[in-house]
């Protein structure tokens, strides 16, 4: 009714999913299944984004949306932003190197000091549980994350790679759980629990 629909960009998302009975759970805490961490991001930008366009790249909403909004407004983003403007994805431009994985964290806000860190590639998900059994899922063969492969020796080399990738990203992001903590570094990189 205001006549501004064709000059308005809309970004719609959610902060988390919900188990809704999956894995016999309700609510949104203490797990990093895709039911919780894979959330929608819907964008409407008349004249730029075509109707029904789909993008399957990894994006991190809380990190990527602020630099995207600044980019759309023509404002140069701050160097301390950890995210990346989604402008090339929105405009369907060729993007060079885009992230090949997503990282998510849980810090035990409602259920004590239970912390988790997760790295998810297109095919694999590794969840580091600092005080419990770690998790490894093949998302192509097991999209509902029902078969934990963490103790399957066939994936030992992959597990080492994912643990190092996760560690490097946590250090880059200055994650307080891992930065300067040699004991947790050894636990993550080496998979050595007490």
Coordinates of N, CA, C and O in Angstrom, one line a residue:
X1 N 0.8 -1.2 0.0 CA 0.0 0.0 0.0 C 0.9 1.3 0.0 O 0.4 2.3 -0.4
X2 N 2.1 1.2 0.4 CA 3.0 2.3 0.4 C 3.7 2.5 -0.9 O 4.3 3.5 -1.1
X3 N 3.6 1.5 -1.8 CA 4.2 1.6 -3.1 C 5.8 1.5 -3.1 O 6.4 2.0 -4.0
X4 N 6.3 0.9 -2.0 CA 7.8 0.7 -1.9 C 8.3 -0.7 -2.1 O 9.4 -1.0 -2.0
X5 N 7.4 -1.6 -2.4 CA 7.7 -3.0 -2.5 C 8.8 -3.3 -3.5 O 9.7 -4.1 -3.3
X6 N 8.9 -2.6 -4.6 CA 9.9 -2.8 -5.6 C 11.2 -2.1 -5.3 O 12.2 -2.3 -6.0
X7 N 11.2 -1.4 -4.2 CA 12.5 -0.7 -3.8 C 12.8 -1.1 -2.4 O 13.5 -0.4 -1.6
X8 N 12.4 -2.4 -2.0 CA 12.6 -2.8 -0.6 C 13.3 -4.2 -0.7 O 12.8 -5.1 -1.4
X9 N 14.3 -4.4 0.1 CA 15.0 -5.7 0.2 C 14.5 -6.4 1.5 O 14.5 -5.7 2.5
X10 N 14.1 -7.6 1.4 CA 13.6 -8.4 2.5 C 14.5 -9.6 2.7 O 14.7 -10.3 1.8
X11 N 15.1 -9.7 3.9 CA 15.8 -10.9 4.3 C 15.1 -11.5 5.5 O 14.8 -10.9 6.5
X12 N 14.7 -12.8 5.3 CA 13.9 -13.5 6.3 C 14.7 -14.7 6.8 O 15.2 -15.5 6.0
X13 N 14.8 -14.9 8.1 CA 15.5 -16.0 8.6 C 15.0 -16.4 10.0 O 14.0 -15.9 10.4
X14 N 15.7 -17.3 10.6 CA 15.3 -17.8 12.0 C 16.6 -17.9 12.8 O 17.7 -18.2 12.2
X15 N 16.6 -17.9 14.1 CA 17.8 -18.0 14.8 C 18.1 -19.4 15.1 O 19.3 -19.8 15.4
X16 N 17.2 -20.3 15.0 CA 17.4 -21.8 15.2 C 16.2 -22.6 14.8 O 15.1 -22.0 14.6
X17 N 16.4 -23.9 14.7 CA 15.3 -24.7 14.4 C 14.8 -25.3 15.6 O 15.0 -24.8 16.7
X18 N 14.0 -26.4 15.5 CA 13.5 -27.1 16.7 C 13.4 -28.6 16.4 O 13.1 -29.0 15.2
X19 N 13.6 -29.4 17.4 CA 13.6 -30.8 17.2 C 12.2 -31.4 16.8 O 12.1 -32.3 16.0
X20 N 11.1 -30.8 17.3 CA 9.8 -31.2 17.0 C 9.6 -32.7 16.9 O 8.9 -33.3 16.1
X21 N 10.2 -33.4 17.9 CA 10.0 -34.9 18.0 C 11.1 -35.7 17.3 O 11.3 -36.9 17.5
X22 N 11.9 -35.0 16.5 CA 13.1 -35.7 15.8 C 14.0 -36.2 16.9 O 14.2 -35.5 17.9
X23 N 14.6 -37.4 16.7 CA 15.5 -38.0 17.7 C 14.8 -38.1 19.1 O 15.4 -38.1 20.1
X24 N 13.4 -38.2 19.1 CA 12.6 -38.2 20.3 C 12.9 -37.1 21.2 O 12.8 -37.2 22.4
X25 N 13.1 -35.9 20.6 CA 13.4 -34.7 21.4 C 12.5 -33.6 21.0 O 11.9 -33.5 19.9
X26 N 12.3 -32.7 22.0 CA 11.6 -31.4 21.8 C 12.5 -30.3 22.2 O 13.4 -30.5 23.0
X27 N 12.3 -29.1 21.7 CA 13.1 -27.9 22.0 C 14.3 -27.8 21.1 O 14.4 -28.4 20.1
X28 N 15.2 -26.9 21.5 CA 16.3 -26.5 20.6 C 17.7 -26.6 21.2 O 18.6 -26.1 20.6
X29 N 17.8 -27.1 22.3 CA 19.1 -27.0 23.0 C 19.9 -28.3 23.1 O 19.3 -29.4 22.9
X30 N 21.1 -28.2 23.4 CA 22.1 -29.3 23.7 C 22.3 -30.3 22.6 O 22.8 -31.4 22.8
X31 N 21.9 -30.0 21.4 CA 22.3 -30.8 20.2 C 22.6 -29.9 19.0 O 22.1 -28.8 19.0
X32 N 23.3 -30.5 18.1 CA 23.7 -29.7 16.9 C 23.3 -30.5 15.6 O 23.9 -30.4 14.6
X33 N 22.1 -31.2 15.7 CA 21.6 -31.8 14.5 C 21.1 -30.7 13.5 O 20.8 -29.6 13.9
X34 N 21.0 -31.1 12.3 CA 20.6 -30.1 11.3 C 19.2 -29.6 11.6 O 18.9 -28.5 11.2
X35 N 18.4 -30.3 12.3 CA 17.0 -29.8 12.7 C 17.2 -28.5 13.4 O 16.3 -27.7 13.4
X36 N 18.3 -28.3 14.1 CA 18.5 -27.1 14.9 C 19.3 -26.0 14.1 O 19.0 -24.9 14.1
X37 N 20.4 -26.5 13.5 CA 21.4 -25.5 12.9 C 21.1 -25.1 11.5 O 21.7 -24.1 11.0
X38 N 20.4 -25.9 10.7 CA 20.1 -25.6 9.3 C 18.8 -24.9 9.3 O 17.7 -25.5 9.4
X39 N 18.8 -23.6 9.1 CA 17.6 -22.7 9.2 C 17.4 -22.0 7.9 O 18.4 -21.8 7.1
X40 N 16.2 -21.5 7.6 CA 16.0 -20.8 6.3 C 16.6 -19.5 6.2 O 16.8 -18.8 7.3
X41 N 16.9 -19.1 5.0 CA 17.3 -17.7 4.7 C 16.6 -17.4 3.4 O 16.9 -18.0 2.4
X42 N 15.6 -16.5 3.4 CA 14.8 -16.2 2.3 C 15.1 -14.7 2.0 O 15.0 -13.9 2.9
X43 N 15.4 -14.4 0.7 CA 15.6 -13.0 0.3 C 14.7 -12.7 -0.8 O 14.5 -13.4 -1.7
X44 N 14.2 -11.4 -0.8 CA 13.4 -10.9 -1.9 C 14.1 -9.5 -2.2 O 14.2 -8.6 -1.4
X45 N 14.5 -9.4 -3.5 CA 15.1 -8.2 -3.9 C 14.7 -8.0 -5.4 O 15.3 -8.5 -6.3
X46 N 13.6 -7.3 -5.6 CA 13.1 -7.1 -7.0 C 14.1 -6.5 -7.9 O 14.8 -5.6 -7.6
X47 N 14.2 -7.2 -9.1 CA 15.1 -6.7 -10.1 C 16.5 -7.3 -10.0 O 17.4 -7.1 -10.8
X48 N 16.8 -7.9 -8.8 CA 18.1 -8.5 -8.6 C 18.0 -10.0 -8.4 O 18.7 -10.8 -9.1
X49 N 17.1 -10.5 -7.5 CA 16.9 -11.9 -7.3 C 15.7 -12.4 -8.1 O 14.6 -11.8 -7.9
X50 N 15.9 -13.4 -8.9 CA 14.8 -13.9 -9.7 C 13.9 -14.7 -8.8 O 14.3 -15.4 -7.8
X51 N 12.6 -14.8 -9.2 CA 11.6 -15.6 -8.5 C 12.0 -17.1 -8.5 O 12.3 -17.6 -9.5
X52 N 12.0 -17.7 -7.3 CA 12.3 -19.1 -7.2 C 13.8 -19.5 -7.3 O 14.1 -20.7 -7.3
X53 N 14.7 -18.5 -7.3 CA 16.1 -18.8 -7.3 C 16.5 -19.5 -6.0 O 16.0 -19.2 -4.9
X54 N 17.4 -20.4 -6.1 CA 17.9 -21.2 -5.0 C 19.4 -21.2 -4.9 O 20.1 -21.3 -6.0
X55 N 20.0 -21.0 -3.8 CA 21.4 -21.0 -3.6 C 21.7 -22.1 -2.5 O 21.2 -22.0 -1.4
X56 N 22.7 -23.0 -2.8 CA 23.0 -24.0 -1.8 C 24.4 -23.8 -1.1 O 24.9 -24.7 -0.5
X57 N 24.9 -22.6 -1.2 CA 26.2 -22.3 -0.6 C 26.0 -22.2 0.9 O 24.9 -21.9 1.4
X58 N 27.1 -22.5 1.7 CA 27.1 -22.4 3.1 C 27.1 -20.9 3.5 O 28.0 -20.1 3.0
X59 N 26.1 -20.5 4.3 CA 26.1 -19.1 4.8 C 25.9 -19.2 6.3 O 25.3 -20.1 6.8
X60 N 26.4 -18.2 7.0 CA 26.2 -18.1 8.4 C 25.4 -16.8 8.7 O 26.0 -15.7 8.6
X61 N 24.2 -16.9 8.9 CA 23.2 -15.8 9.0 C 23.7 -14.7 9.9 O 23.8 -13.5 9.5
X62 N 24.0 -15.0 11.2 CA 24.4 -14.0 12.1 C 25.7 -13.3 11.8 O 25.9 -12.2 12.1
X63 N 26.5 -14.0 11.0 CA 27.8 -13.4 10.6 C 27.7 -12.7 9.2 O 28.4 -11.7 9.0
X64 N 27.0 -13.2 8.3 CA 27.0 -12.7 6.9 C 25.9 -11.6 6.7 O 26.1 -10.8 5.8
X65 N 24.8 -11.6 7.4 CA 23.8 -10.6 7.2 C 24.3 -9.2 7.4 O 24.0 -8.3 6.6
X66 N 25.0 -8.9 8.6 CA 25.4 -7.5 8.8 C 26.3 -7.0 7.6 O 26.0 -5.9 7.1
X67 N 27.4 -7.7 7.2 CA 28.1 -7.1 6.1 C 27.3 -7.1 4.8 O 27.6 -6.2 3.9
X68 N 26.3 -7.9 4.6 CA 25.5 -7.9 3.4 C 24.7 -6.6 3.4 O 24.6 -5.9 2.4
X69 N 24.1 -6.3 4.5 CA 23.2 -5.1 4.6 C 24.1 -3.8 4.3 O 23.7 -2.9 3.6
X70 N 25.3 -3.8 4.9 CA 26.2 -2.7 4.7 C 26.6 -2.6 3.2 O 26.6 -1.5 2.6
X71 N 26.8 -3.7 2.6 CA 27.2 -3.8 1.2 C 26.1 -3.3 0.3 O 26.3 -2.5 -0.6
X72 N 24.9 -3.7 0.6 CA 23.7 -3.2 -0.2 C 23.5 -1.7 0.0 O 23.2 -1.0 -1.0
X73 N 23.8 -1.2 1.1 CA 23.7 0.2 1.4 C 24.9 1.0 0.9 O 24.9 2.3 1.0
X74 N 25.9 0.3 0.3 CA 27.1 1.0 -0.2 C 28.1 1.4 0.9 O 28.9 2.3 0.6
X75 N 28.0 0.8 2.0 CA 28.9 1.2 3.1 C 30.0 0.1 3.3 O 29.7 -1.1 3.2
X76 N 31.2 0.5 3.4 CA 32.3 -0.5 3.5 C 32.2 -1.2 4.9 O 32.1 -0.5 5.9
X77 N 32.3 -2.5 4.9 CA 32.2 -3.2 6.1 C 33.5 -3.1 6.9 O 34.5 -2.7 6.5
X78 N 33.3 -3.4 8.2 CA 34.5 -3.3 9.1 C 35.3 -4.6 9.0 O 34.9 -5.7 8.8
X79 N 36.6 -4.4 9.2 CA 37.6 -5.5 9.0 C 37.4 -6.5 10.1 O 37.8 -7.7 10.0
X80 N 36.8 -6.2 11.2 CA 36.6 -7.2 12.3 C 35.4 -8.1 12.1 O 35.2 -9.0 12.8
X81 N 34.6 -7.9 11.0 CA 33.5 -8.8 10.7 C 34.1 -10.2 10.4 O 35.0 -10.3 9.6
X82 N 33.5 -11.2 11.0 CA 33.9 -12.5 10.7 C 33.1 -13.1 9.4 O 33.6 -14.0 8.8
X83 N 32.0 -12.4 9.1 CA 31.2 -12.9 8.0 C 31.6 -12.3 6.7 O 32.5 -11.4 6.6
X84 N 30.9 -12.7 5.7 CA 31.1 -12.2 4.3 C 29.8 -11.7 3.7 O 28.8 -12.4 3.9
X85 N 29.9 -10.7 3.0 CA 28.7 -10.2 2.3 C 28.2 -11.2 1.3 O 28.9 -11.9 0.6
X86 N 26.9 -11.4 1.4 CA 26.2 -12.4 0.5 C 25.9 -11.8 -0.9 O 25.2 -12.4 -1.7
X87 N 26.3 -10.6 -1.1 CA 25.9 -9.9 -2.3 C 26.2 -10.7 -3.6 O 25.3 -10.8 -4.5
X88 N 27.4 -11.3 -3.7 CA 27.6 -12.1 -5.0 C 26.7 -13.2 -5.1 O 26.2 -13.6 -6.2
X89 N 26.3 -13.9 -4.0 CA 25.3 -15.0 -4.1 C 23.9 -14.4 -4.4 O 23.2 -15.1 -5.2
X90 N 23.5 -13.3 -3.9 CA 22.2 -12.7 -4.1 C 22.1 -12.3 -5.6 O 21.1 -12.5 -6.2
X91 N 23.2 -11.8 -6.2 CA 23.2 -11.3 -7.5 C 23.6 -12.4 -8.5 O 23.6 -12.2 -9.7
X92 N 23.8 -13.7 -8.0 CA 24.2 -14.8 -8.9 C 25.4 -14.5 -9.7 O 25.6 -14.9 -10.8
X93 N 26.3 -13.8 -9.0 CA 27.6 -13.5 -9.7 C 28.5 -14.7 -9.4 O 28.4 -15.5 -8.5
X94 N 29.6 -14.8 -10.3 CA 30.6 -15.8 -10.0 C 31.3 -15.5 -8.8 O 31.8 -14.4 -8.6
X95 N 31.4 -16.5 -7.9 CA 32.1 -16.3 -6.7 C 33.4 -17.1 -6.7 O 33.3 -18.3 -7.2
X96 N 34.5 -16.6 -6.3 CA 35.7 -17.3 -6.3 C 35.7 -18.4 -5.3 O 34.9 -19.4 -5.4
X97 N 36.4 -18.3 -4.3 CA 36.5 -19.3 -3.2 C 35.4 -18.9 -2.2 O 35.4 -17.8 -1.6
X98 N 34.4 -19.8 -2.0 CA 33.4 -19.6 -1.0 C 33.6 -20.6 0.1 O 34.2 -21.7 -0.2
X99 N 33.1 -20.4 1.3 CA 33.3 -21.4 2.3 C 32.7 -22.8 2.0 O 31.7 -22.9 1.4
X100 N 33.5 -23.8 2.4 CA 33.2 -25.1 2.1 C 32.5 -25.9 3.3 O 32.3 -27.1 3.2
X101 N 32.3 -25.1 4.3 CA 31.8 -25.8 5.5 C 31.1 -24.7 6.4 O 31.3 -23.5 6.2
X102 N 30.4 -25.1 7.4 CA 29.8 -24.2 8.4 C 30.2 -24.7 9.8 O 30.4 -25.9 10.0
X103 N 30.3 -23.8 10.7 CA 30.6 -24.1 12.1 C 29.5 -23.6 12.9 O 29.0 -22.5 12.7
X104 N 29.1 -24.4 13.9 CA 28.1 -23.9 14.9 C 28.6 -24.3 16.3 O 29.4 -25.2 16.5
X105 N 28.0 -23.6 17.3 CA 28.5 -23.8 18.7 C 27.3 -23.8 19.6 O 26.2 -23.3 19.3
X106 N 27.5 -24.6 20.7 CA 26.5 -24.5 21.8 C 27.3 -24.4 23.1 O 28.3 -25.1 23.3
X107 N 26.9 -23.5 23.9 CA 27.6 -23.1 25.1 C 27.0 -23.5 26.4 O 27.4 -23.0 27.5
X108 N 25.9 -24.3 26.4 CA 25.3 -24.8 27.6 C 24.6 -23.7 28.4 O 24.5 -23.8 29.6
X109 N 24.0 -22.7 27.8 CA 23.3 -21.6 28.5 C 22.2 -22.1 29.4 O 22.0 -21.5 30.4
X110 N 21.5 -23.1 29.0 CA 20.3 -23.5 29.8 C 20.5 -24.8 30.6 O 19.8 -25.1 31.4
X111 N 21.5 -25.6 30.2 CA 21.6 -26.9 30.7 C 23.0 -27.1 31.3 O 23.7 -28.2 31.0
X112 N 23.6 -26.2 32.0 CA 24.9 -26.4 32.7 C 26.0 -26.1 31.7 O 25.9 -25.4 30.7
X113 N 27.1 -26.7 32.0 CA 28.4 -26.4 31.3 C 28.6 -27.4 30.2 O 29.8 -27.8 30.0
X114 N 27.7 -27.8 29.5 CA 27.8 -28.7 28.4 C 28.1 -27.9 27.1 O 27.2 -27.2 26.7
X115 N 29.2 -28.1 26.6 CA 29.6 -27.3 25.4 C 29.8 -28.2 24.2 O 30.3 -29.4 24.3
X116 N 29.5 -27.7 23.0 CA 29.7 -28.4 21.8 C 30.2 -27.5 20.7 O 29.8 -26.3 20.7
X117 N 30.9 -28.1 19.8 CA 31.3 -27.3 18.6 C 31.1 -28.3 17.4 O 31.4 -29.5 17.5
X118 N 30.7 -27.8 16.3 CA 30.4 -28.6 15.1 C 31.0 -28.0 13.8 O 31.0 -26.8 13.7
X119 N 31.4 -28.9 13.0 CA 31.8 -28.5 11.6 C 31.0 -29.4 10.7 O 30.9 -30.6 10.9
X120 N 30.4 -28.7 9.6 CA 29.6 -29.5 8.7 C 30.0 -29.1 7.3 O 30.1 -28.0 6.9
X121 N 30.4 -30.2 6.5 CA 30.6 -30.0 5.1 C 29.4 -30.5 4.4 O 28.4 -30.8 5.0
X122 N 29.5 -30.5 3.1 CA 28.3 -31.0 2.3 C 28.0 -32.4 2.6 O 26.8 -32.8 2.7
X123 N 29.0 -33.2 2.9 CA 28.8 -34.7 3.1 C 28.9 -35.1 4.5 O 28.3 -36.1 4.9
X124 N 29.7 -34.4 5.4 CA 30.0 -34.9 6.7 C 29.7 -33.9 7.8 O 29.8 -32.7 7.5
X125 N 29.4 -34.4 9.0 CA 29.3 -33.5 10.1 C 30.0 -34.2 11.3 O 29.9 -35.3 11.6
X126 N 30.9 -33.3 11.9 CA 31.6 -33.8 13.1 C 31.2 -32.8 14.2 O 31.2 -31.6 14.1
X127 N 30.8 -33.4 15.4 CA 30.4 -32.7 16.6 C 31.4 -33.0 17.7 O 31.5 -34.2 18.1
X128 N 32.0 -32.0 18.2 CA 33.0 -32.2 19.3 C 32.2 -31.9 20.6 O 31.7 -30.8 20.8
X129 N 32.0 -32.9 21.4 CA 31.3 -32.8 22.7 C 32.4 -32.9 23.8 O 32.9 -33.9 24.0
X130 N 32.6 -31.8 24.4 CA 33.7 -31.7 25.3 C 33.6 -32.7 26.5 O 34.6 -33.1 27.1
X131 N 32.4 -33.0 26.9 CA 32.2 -33.9 28.1 C 31.4 -35.1 27.8 O 30.8 -35.8 28.6
X132 N 31.3 -35.5 26.5 CA 30.5 -36.7 26.1 C 31.2 -37.3 24.8 O 32.2 -36.8 24.4
X133 N 30.6 -38.3 24.3 CA 31.1 -38.9 23.1 C 30.9 -38.0 21.9 O 29.8 -37.4 21.7
X134 N 31.9 -37.9 21.1 CA 31.8 -37.1 19.9 C 30.9 -37.7 18.9 O 30.5 -38.9 19.0
X135 N 30.6 -37.0 17.8 CA 29.7 -37.5 16.8 C 30.2 -37.3 15.4 O 30.8 -36.3 15.1
X136 N 30.0 -38.3 14.5 CA 30.4 -38.2 13.1 C 29.3 -38.8 12.3 O 28.9 -39.9 12.5
X137 N 28.7 -38.0 11.4 CA 27.6 -38.4 10.5 C 28.0 -38.2 9.0 O 28.5 -37.2 8.7
X138 N 27.6 -39.2 8.2 CA 27.7 -39.1 6.8 C 26.3 -38.6 6.3 O 25.4 -39.4 6.3
X139 N 26.2 -37.4 6.0 CA 25.0 -36.8 5.7 C 24.4 -37.2 4.3 O 23.1 -37.1 4.2
X140 N 25.2 -37.7 3.5 CA 24.6 -38.3 2.2 C 23.9 -39.6 2.4 O 22.9 -39.8 1.9
X141 N 24.5 -40.5 3.2 CA 24.0 -41.8 3.5 C 23.0 -41.8 4.7 O 22.2 -42.7 4.8
X142 N 23.1 -40.8 5.5 CA 22.4 -40.8 6.8 C 21.9 -39.3 7.1 O 22.4 -38.7 8.0
X143 N 21.0 -38.8 6.2 CA 20.6 -37.4 6.3 C 19.9 -37.0 7.6 O 19.9 -35.9 8.0
X144 N 19.4 -38.0 8.4 CA 18.7 -37.8 9.6 C 19.6 -37.9 10.8 O 19.2 -37.8 12.0
X145 N 20.9 -38.2 10.6 CA 21.9 -38.2 11.6 C 21.5 -39.3 12.7 O 21.5 -38.9 13.9
X146 N 21.3 -40.5 12.3 CA 20.9 -41.5 13.2 C 22.0 -42.5 13.5 O 22.0 -43.2 14.5
X147 N 23.1 -42.6 12.7 CA 24.2 -43.5 12.8 C 25.5 -42.8 13.1 O 26.2 -42.4 12.2
X148 N 25.9 -42.7 14.4 CA 27.1 -42.1 14.8 C 28.3 -43.0 14.4 O 28.5 -44.1 14.9
X149 N 29.2 -42.5 13.5 CA 30.3 -43.3 13.0 C 31.6 -42.9 13.7 O 32.7 -43.3 13.2
X150 N 31.5 -42.3 14.8 CA 32.7 -41.8 15.5 C 33.7 -42.9 15.8 O 34.9 -42.7 15.8
X151 N 33.3 -44.1 16.1 CA 34.2 -45.2 16.5 C 34.5 -46.1 15.3 O 35.2 -47.1 15.5
X152 N 34.1 -45.7 14.1 CA 34.3 -46.6 12.9 C 35.7 -46.2 12.4 O 35.9 -45.1 11.9
X153 N 36.6 -47.2 12.4 CA 38.0 -47.0 12.1 C 38.2 -46.6 10.6 O 39.2 -46.1 10.2
X154 N 37.2 -46.9 9.8 CA 37.3 -46.6 8.3 C 37.4 -45.0 8.1 O 37.8 -44.6 7.1
X155 N 36.9 -44.3 9.1 CA 36.9 -42.8 9.0 C 37.9 -42.1 9.8 O 37.8 -40.9 10.1
X156 N 38.9 -42.8 10.3 CA 40.0 -42.2 11.1 C 40.7 -41.0 10.5 O 40.8 -40.0 11.1
X157 N 41.1 -41.2 9.3 CA 41.8 -40.1 8.6 C 40.8 -38.9 8.4 O 41.2 -37.7 8.5
X158 N 39.6 -39.1 8.0 CA 38.6 -38.1 7.8 C 38.4 -37.4 9.1 O 38.3 -36.1 9.2
X159 N 38.3 -38.1 10.2 CA 38.1 -37.5 11.5 C 39.2 -36.6 11.9 O 39.0 -35.5 12.4
X160 N 40.4 -37.0 11.7 CA 41.6 -36.2 11.9 C 41.5 -34.9 11.1 O 41.7 -33.8 11.7
X161 N 41.1 -35.0 9.9 CA 41.0 -33.8 9.0 C 39.9 -32.8 9.5 O 40.1 -31.6 9.6
X162 N 38.7 -33.4 9.9 CA 37.7 -32.5 10.4 C 38.0 -31.9 11.7 O 37.7 -30.7 11.9
X163 N 38.7 -32.6 12.6 CA 39.1 -32.0 13.9 C 40.1 -30.9 13.6 O 39.9 -29.8 14.3
X164 N 41.0 -31.0 12.7 CA 41.9 -29.9 12.5 C 41.2 -28.7 11.8 O 41.5 -27.6 12.1
X165 N 40.3 -29.0 10.9 CA 39.6 -27.9 10.3 C 38.8 -27.2 11.3 O 38.7 -25.9 11.3
X166 N 38.1 -27.9 12.2 CA 37.3 -27.2 13.3 C 38.2 -26.4 14.2 O 37.9 -25.3 14.5
X167 N 39.3 -27.0 14.6 CA 40.3 -26.3 15.5 C 40.7 -25.0 14.8 O 40.7 -23.9 15.4
X168 N 41.2 -25.1 13.6 CA 41.7 -23.9 12.9 C 40.6 -22.8 12.8 O 40.9 -21.6 13.0
X169 N 39.4 -23.2 12.5 CA 38.3 -22.2 12.4 C 38.0 -21.6 13.8 O 37.7 -20.4 13.9
X170 N 38.0 -22.4 14.9 CA 37.8 -21.9 16.2 C 38.9 -20.9 16.6 O 38.6 -19.9 17.2
X171 N 40.1 -21.2 16.3 CA 41.2 -20.3 16.6 C 41.0 -19.0 15.8 O 41.1 -17.9 16.3
X172 N 40.7 -19.1 14.5 CA 40.5 -17.9 13.6 C 39.4 -17.1 14.2 O 39.4 -15.8 14.2
X173 N 38.3 -17.7 14.7 CA 37.2 -17.0 15.2 C 37.4 -16.5 16.7 O 36.4 -16.0 17.3
X174 N 38.5 -16.8 17.3 CA 38.8 -16.5 18.7 C 37.8 -17.1 19.6 O 37.4 -16.4 20.6
X175 N 37.4 -18.3 19.4 CA 36.5 -19.0 20.3 C 37.1 -19.1 21.7 O 38.2 -19.7 21.9
X176 N 36.4 -18.6 22.7 CA 37.0 -18.6 24.1 C 37.2 -20.0 24.6 O 38.0 -20.1 25.5
X177 N 36.5 -20.9 24.1 CA 36.6 -22.3 24.7 C 38.0 -22.9 24.3 O 38.5 -23.6 25.2
X178 N 38.5 -22.5 23.2 CA 39.7 -23.2 22.7 C 41.0 -22.3 22.8 O 42.1 -22.8 23.0
X179 N 40.8 -21.0 22.6 CA 42.0 -20.1 22.5 C 42.7 -20.2 23.9 O 42.2 -19.9 24.9
X180 N 44.0 -20.5 23.8 CA 44.9 -20.5 24.9 C 44.7 -21.7 25.9 O 45.2 -21.7 27.0
X181 N 43.9 -22.7 25.5 CA 43.6 -23.8 26.3 C 44.2 -25.1 25.7 O 43.7 -25.7 24.9
X182 N 45.4 -25.4 26.2 CA 46.2 -26.5 25.6 C 45.5 -27.9 25.9 O 45.5 -28.8 25.0
X183 N 44.8 -28.0 27.0 CA 44.2 -29.3 27.3 C 43.0 -29.5 26.4 O 42.9 -30.6 25.8
X184 N 42.2 -28.5 26.1 CA 41.1 -28.7 25.1 C 41.6 -28.8 23.7 O 41.0 -29.5 22.9
X185 N 42.7 -28.2 23.4 CA 43.3 -28.4 22.1 C 43.7 -29.8 21.9 O 43.4 -30.5 20.9
X186 N 44.3 -30.4 22.9 CA 44.7 -31.8 22.8 C 43.5 -32.7 22.7 O 43.5 -33.7 22.0
X187 N 42.5 -32.4 23.5 CA 41.2 -33.2 23.4 C 40.6 -33.1 22.0 O 40.2 -34.2 21.5
X188 N 40.5 -31.9 21.4 CA 39.9 -31.8 20.1 C 40.8 -32.5 19.0 O 40.3 -33.3 18.3
X189 N 42.0 -32.0 18.9 CA 42.9 -32.5 17.8 C 43.1 -34.0 18.0 O 43.1 -34.7 17.0
X190 N 43.4 -34.4 19.2 CA 43.7 -35.8 19.4 C 42.6 -36.7 19.7 O 42.7 -38.0 19.8
X191 N 41.4 -36.2 20.0 CA 40.3 -37.0 20.3 C 40.4 -37.7 21.7 O 39.9 -38.7 21.9
X192 N 41.2 -37.0 22.6 CA 41.5 -37.7 23.8 C 40.7 -37.1 25.0 O 40.9 -36.0 25.4
X193 N 39.8 -37.9 25.5 CA 39.0 -37.5 26.6 C 39.7 -38.0 27.9 O 40.5 -38.9 27.8
X194 N 39.3 -37.5 29.0 CA 39.8 -38.0 30.3 C 39.4 -39.4 30.5 O 38.3 -39.8 30.2

